[in-house]
Short mmCIF file of C-alpha atoms in Angstrom, two decimals:
data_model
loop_
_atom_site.label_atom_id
_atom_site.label_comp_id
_atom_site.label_asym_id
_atom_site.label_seq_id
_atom_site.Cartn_x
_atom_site.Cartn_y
_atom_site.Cartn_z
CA UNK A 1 3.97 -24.16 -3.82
CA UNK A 2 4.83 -23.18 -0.61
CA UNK A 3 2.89 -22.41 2.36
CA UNK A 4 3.89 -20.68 5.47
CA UNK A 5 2.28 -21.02 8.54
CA UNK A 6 2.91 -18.47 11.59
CA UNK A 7 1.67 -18.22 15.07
CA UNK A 8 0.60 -16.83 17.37
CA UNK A 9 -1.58 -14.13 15.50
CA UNK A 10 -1.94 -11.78 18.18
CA UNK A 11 0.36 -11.45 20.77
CA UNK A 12 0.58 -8.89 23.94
CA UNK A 13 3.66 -8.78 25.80
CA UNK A 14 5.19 -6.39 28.74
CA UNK A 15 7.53 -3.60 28.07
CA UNK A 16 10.60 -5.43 29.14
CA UNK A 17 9.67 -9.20 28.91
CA UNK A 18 10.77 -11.37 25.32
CA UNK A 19 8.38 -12.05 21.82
CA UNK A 20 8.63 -15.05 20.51
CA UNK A 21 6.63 -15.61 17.05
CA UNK A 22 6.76 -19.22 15.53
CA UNK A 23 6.40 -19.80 11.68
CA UNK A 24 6.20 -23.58 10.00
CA UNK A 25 7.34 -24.10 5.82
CA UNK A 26 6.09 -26.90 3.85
CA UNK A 27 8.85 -26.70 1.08
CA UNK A 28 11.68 -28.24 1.89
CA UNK A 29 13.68 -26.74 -0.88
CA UNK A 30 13.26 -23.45 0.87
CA UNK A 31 16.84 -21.64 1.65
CA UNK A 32 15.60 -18.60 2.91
CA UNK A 33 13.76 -16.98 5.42
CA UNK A 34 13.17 -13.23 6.17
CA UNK A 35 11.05 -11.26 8.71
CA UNK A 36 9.48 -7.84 8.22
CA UNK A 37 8.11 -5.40 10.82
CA UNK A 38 5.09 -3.29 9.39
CA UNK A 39 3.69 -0.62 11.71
CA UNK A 40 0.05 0.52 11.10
CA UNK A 41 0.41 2.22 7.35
CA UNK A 42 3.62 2.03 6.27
CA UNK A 43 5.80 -0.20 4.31
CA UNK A 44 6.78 -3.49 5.46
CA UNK A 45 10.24 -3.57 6.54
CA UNK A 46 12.79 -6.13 6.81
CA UNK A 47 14.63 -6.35 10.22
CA UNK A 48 16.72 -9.94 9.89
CA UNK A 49 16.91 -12.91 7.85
CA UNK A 50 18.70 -16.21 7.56
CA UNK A 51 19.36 -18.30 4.81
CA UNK A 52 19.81 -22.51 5.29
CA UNK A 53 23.11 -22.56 6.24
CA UNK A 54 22.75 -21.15 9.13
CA UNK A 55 20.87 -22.04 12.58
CA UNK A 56 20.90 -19.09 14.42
CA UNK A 57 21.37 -15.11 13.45
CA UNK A 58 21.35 -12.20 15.91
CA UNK A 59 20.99 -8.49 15.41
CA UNK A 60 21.13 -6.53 18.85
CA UNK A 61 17.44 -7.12 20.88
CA UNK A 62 16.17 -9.45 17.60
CA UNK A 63 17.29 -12.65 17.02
CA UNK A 64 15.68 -15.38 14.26
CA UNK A 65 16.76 -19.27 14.61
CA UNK A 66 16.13 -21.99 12.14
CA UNK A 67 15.30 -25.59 12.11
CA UNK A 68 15.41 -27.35 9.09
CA UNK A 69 14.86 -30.94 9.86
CA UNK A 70 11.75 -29.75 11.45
CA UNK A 71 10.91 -27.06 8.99
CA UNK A 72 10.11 -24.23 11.54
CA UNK A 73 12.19 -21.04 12.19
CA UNK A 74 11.63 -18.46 15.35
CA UNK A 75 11.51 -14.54 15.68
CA UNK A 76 12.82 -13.60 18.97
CA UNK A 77 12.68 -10.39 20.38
CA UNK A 78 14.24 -9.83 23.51
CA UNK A 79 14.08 -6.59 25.72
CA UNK A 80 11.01 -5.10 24.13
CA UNK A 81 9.79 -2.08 23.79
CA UNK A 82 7.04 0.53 22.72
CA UNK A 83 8.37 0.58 19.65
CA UNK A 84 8.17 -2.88 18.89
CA UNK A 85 4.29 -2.74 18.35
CA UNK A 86 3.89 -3.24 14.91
CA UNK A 87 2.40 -6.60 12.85
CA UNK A 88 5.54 -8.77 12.01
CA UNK A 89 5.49 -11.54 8.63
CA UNK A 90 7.38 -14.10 8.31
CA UNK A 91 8.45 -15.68 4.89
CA UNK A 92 9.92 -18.98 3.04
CA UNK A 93 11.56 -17.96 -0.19
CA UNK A 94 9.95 -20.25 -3.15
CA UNK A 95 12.62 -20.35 -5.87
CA UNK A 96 12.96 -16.53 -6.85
CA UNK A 97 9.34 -15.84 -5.01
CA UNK A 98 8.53 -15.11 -1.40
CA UNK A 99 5.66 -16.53 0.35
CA UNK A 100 4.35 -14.96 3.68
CA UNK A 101 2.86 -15.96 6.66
CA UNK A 102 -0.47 -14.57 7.75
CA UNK A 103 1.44 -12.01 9.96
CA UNK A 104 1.70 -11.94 14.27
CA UNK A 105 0.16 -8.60 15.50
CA UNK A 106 2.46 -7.51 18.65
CA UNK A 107 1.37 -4.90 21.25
CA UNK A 108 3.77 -3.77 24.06
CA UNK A 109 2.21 -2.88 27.63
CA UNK A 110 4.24 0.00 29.06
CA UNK B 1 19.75 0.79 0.61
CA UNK B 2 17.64 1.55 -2.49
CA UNK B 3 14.73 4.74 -2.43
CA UNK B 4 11.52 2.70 -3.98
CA UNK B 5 9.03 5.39 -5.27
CA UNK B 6 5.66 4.67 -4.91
CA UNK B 7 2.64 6.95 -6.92
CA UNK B 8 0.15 7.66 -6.27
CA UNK B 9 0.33 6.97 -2.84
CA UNK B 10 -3.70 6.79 -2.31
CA UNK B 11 -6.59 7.46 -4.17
CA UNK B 12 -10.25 7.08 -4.51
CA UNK B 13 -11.88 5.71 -7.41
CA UNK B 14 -14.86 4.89 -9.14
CA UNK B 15 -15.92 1.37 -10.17
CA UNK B 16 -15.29 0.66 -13.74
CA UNK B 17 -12.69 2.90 -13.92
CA UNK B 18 -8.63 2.00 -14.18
CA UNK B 19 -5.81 3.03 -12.19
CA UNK B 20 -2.27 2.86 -13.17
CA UNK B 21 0.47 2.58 -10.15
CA UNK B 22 4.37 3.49 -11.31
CA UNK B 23 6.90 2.11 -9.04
CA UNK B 24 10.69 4.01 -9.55
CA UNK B 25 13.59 2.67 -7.96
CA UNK B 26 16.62 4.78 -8.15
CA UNK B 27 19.04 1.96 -8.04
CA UNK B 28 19.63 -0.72 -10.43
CA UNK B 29 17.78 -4.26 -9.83
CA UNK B 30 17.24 -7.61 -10.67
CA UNK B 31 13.55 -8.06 -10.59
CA UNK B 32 10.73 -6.53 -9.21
CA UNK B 33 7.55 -7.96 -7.92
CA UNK B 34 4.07 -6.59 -7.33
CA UNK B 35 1.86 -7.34 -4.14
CA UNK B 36 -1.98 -6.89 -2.74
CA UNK B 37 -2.39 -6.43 0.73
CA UNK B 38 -6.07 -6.49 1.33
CA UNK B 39 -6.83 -4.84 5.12
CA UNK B 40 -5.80 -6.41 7.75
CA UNK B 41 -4.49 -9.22 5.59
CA UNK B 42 -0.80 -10.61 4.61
CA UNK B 43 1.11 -9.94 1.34
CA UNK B 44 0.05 -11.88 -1.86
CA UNK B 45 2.29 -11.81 -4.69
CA UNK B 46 -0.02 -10.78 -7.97
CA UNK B 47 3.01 -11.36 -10.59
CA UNK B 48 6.49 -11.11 -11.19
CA UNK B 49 7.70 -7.98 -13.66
CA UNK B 50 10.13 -9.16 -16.50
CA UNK B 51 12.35 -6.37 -17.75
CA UNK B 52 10.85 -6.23 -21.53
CA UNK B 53 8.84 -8.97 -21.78
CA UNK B 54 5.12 -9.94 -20.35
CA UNK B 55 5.11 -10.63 -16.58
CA UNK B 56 4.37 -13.63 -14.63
CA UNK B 57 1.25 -13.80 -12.77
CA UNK B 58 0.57 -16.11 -9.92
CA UNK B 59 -2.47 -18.45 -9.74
CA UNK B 60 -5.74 -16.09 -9.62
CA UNK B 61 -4.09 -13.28 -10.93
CA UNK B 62 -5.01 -12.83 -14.93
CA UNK B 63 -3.28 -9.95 -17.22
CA UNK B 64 -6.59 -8.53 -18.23
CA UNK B 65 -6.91 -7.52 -15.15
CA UNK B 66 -3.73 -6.43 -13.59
CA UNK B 67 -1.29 -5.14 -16.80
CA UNK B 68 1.84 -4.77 -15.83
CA UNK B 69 4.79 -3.11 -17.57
CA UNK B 70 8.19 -2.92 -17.08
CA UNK B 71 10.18 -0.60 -20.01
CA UNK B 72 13.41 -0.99 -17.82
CA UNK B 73 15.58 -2.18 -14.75
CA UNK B 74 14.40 0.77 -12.80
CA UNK B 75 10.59 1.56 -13.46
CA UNK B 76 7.45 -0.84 -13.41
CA UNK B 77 3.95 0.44 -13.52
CA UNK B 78 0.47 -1.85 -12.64
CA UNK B 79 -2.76 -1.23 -13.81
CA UNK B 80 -6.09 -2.19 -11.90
CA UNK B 81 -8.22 -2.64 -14.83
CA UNK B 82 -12.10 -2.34 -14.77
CA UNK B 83 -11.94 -1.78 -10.42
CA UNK B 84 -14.94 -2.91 -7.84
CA UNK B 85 -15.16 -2.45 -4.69
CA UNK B 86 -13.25 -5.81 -4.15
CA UNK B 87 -10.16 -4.32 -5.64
CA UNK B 88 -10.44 -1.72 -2.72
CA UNK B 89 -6.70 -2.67 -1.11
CA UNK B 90 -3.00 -1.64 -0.63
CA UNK B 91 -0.84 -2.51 -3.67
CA UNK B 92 2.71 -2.72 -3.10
CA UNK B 93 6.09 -3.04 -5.46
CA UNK B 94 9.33 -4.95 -4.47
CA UNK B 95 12.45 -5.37 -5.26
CA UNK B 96 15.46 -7.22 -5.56
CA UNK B 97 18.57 -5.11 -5.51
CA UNK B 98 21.80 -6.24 -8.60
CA UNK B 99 24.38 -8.56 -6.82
CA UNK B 100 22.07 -9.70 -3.88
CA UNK B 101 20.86 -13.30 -5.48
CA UNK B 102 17.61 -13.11 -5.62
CA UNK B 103 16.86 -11.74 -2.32
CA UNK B 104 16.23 -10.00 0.02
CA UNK B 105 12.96 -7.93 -1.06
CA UNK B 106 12.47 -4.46 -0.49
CA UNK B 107 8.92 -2.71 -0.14
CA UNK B 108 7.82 0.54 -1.39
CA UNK B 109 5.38 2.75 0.66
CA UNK B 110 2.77 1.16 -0.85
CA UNK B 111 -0.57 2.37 -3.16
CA UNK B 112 -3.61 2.33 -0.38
CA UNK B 113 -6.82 2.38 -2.88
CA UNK B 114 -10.49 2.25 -2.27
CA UNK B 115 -12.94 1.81 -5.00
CA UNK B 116 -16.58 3.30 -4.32
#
């Protein structure tokens, strides 16, 4: 099956300066890759995914690249702020199934 | 977007007993999945629900335990059978909305239940 690794867990970043979270797949049949925000007791939420085809995606401040040769795609968010905080998952699509990462915990510093 | 309808939304129960979560979608979908999400912890998929027929559980995951039903496109319920304090978690459904191949997945509010 597949197995998704993501890094870093914890990350604490300046109101203002760029995330970057990191996630590695170990199926290369995998064609699709989403990312979901969950803040502290609610749902997880998707906010952008990208399917094989395509390298690069970008929706306003959040942006998600993928390398397939290397089997690694990248959540970037640019411009962040307070509202960002929240615990963000990757995922590698497994046939019909996903499979998540362990999740990246992200605090913004006002 | 779909509204995913979670119930109950939290509850507190003792161990032994069983607990039956209902997940209502009020748009029409492909297939619907069920999740644990054990605190502080990522999203394991527990089994697939097929429209009228058993679902498909994932490795560790047995029916016995976790009964799952789904009488139509729209409506799935879960069981936690026989619950210990181990089985204290959030349960989640998904689901995949008609004409979107098989993704993406979208997340109800969730079931948050302890077991004493």
């Amino acid at each position: 099956g597949e197995n998704v690794e993501q890094h870093p867990s914890t990350l604490s970043v300046q109101e203002g300066d760029s995330a970057v979270i990191k996630c590695t797949y170990s199926d290369s049949a995998s064609n699709y890759f989403p990312w979901y925000k969950q803040e502290l007791g609610k749902r997880p939420q998707l906010i952008i995914d990208i399917r094989s085809n395509v390298g690069e995606k970008k929706d306003q401040r959040i942006a998600v690249t993928l390398n397939k040769t290397a089997k690694h795609f990248s959540l970037h968010i640019t411009e962040t702020q307070p509202e960002d905080s929240a615990v963000y998952f990757c995922a590698a699509n497994n046939d019909y199934k996903l499979s998540f990462g362990a999740g990246t915990t992200v605090t913004v510093r006002a | 977007s779909a509204v995913i309808s979670q119930k109950p939304s939290r509850d507190i129960c003792q161990r032994g007993t069983s607990l039956t979560i209902q997940c209502q979608v009020d748009s029409q979908v492909t297939m619907m999945f069920w999740y644990r999400q054990q605190p502080g912890q990522s999203l394991t998929l527990i089994a697939t629900a097929n429209q009228g027929s058993e679902a498909t559980y994932e490795s560790g995951f047995v029916i016995d335990k976790f009964p799952i039903s789904r009488p139509n496109l729209t409506f799935s319920t879960l069981t936690v059978s026989n619950m210990s304090p181990e089985d204290s978690s959030i349960y989640l459904c998904s689901v995949v909305l008609v004409g979107r191949d098989n993704q993406p997945q979208h997340f109800g509010d969730g079931t948050r239940l302890s077991i004493l």
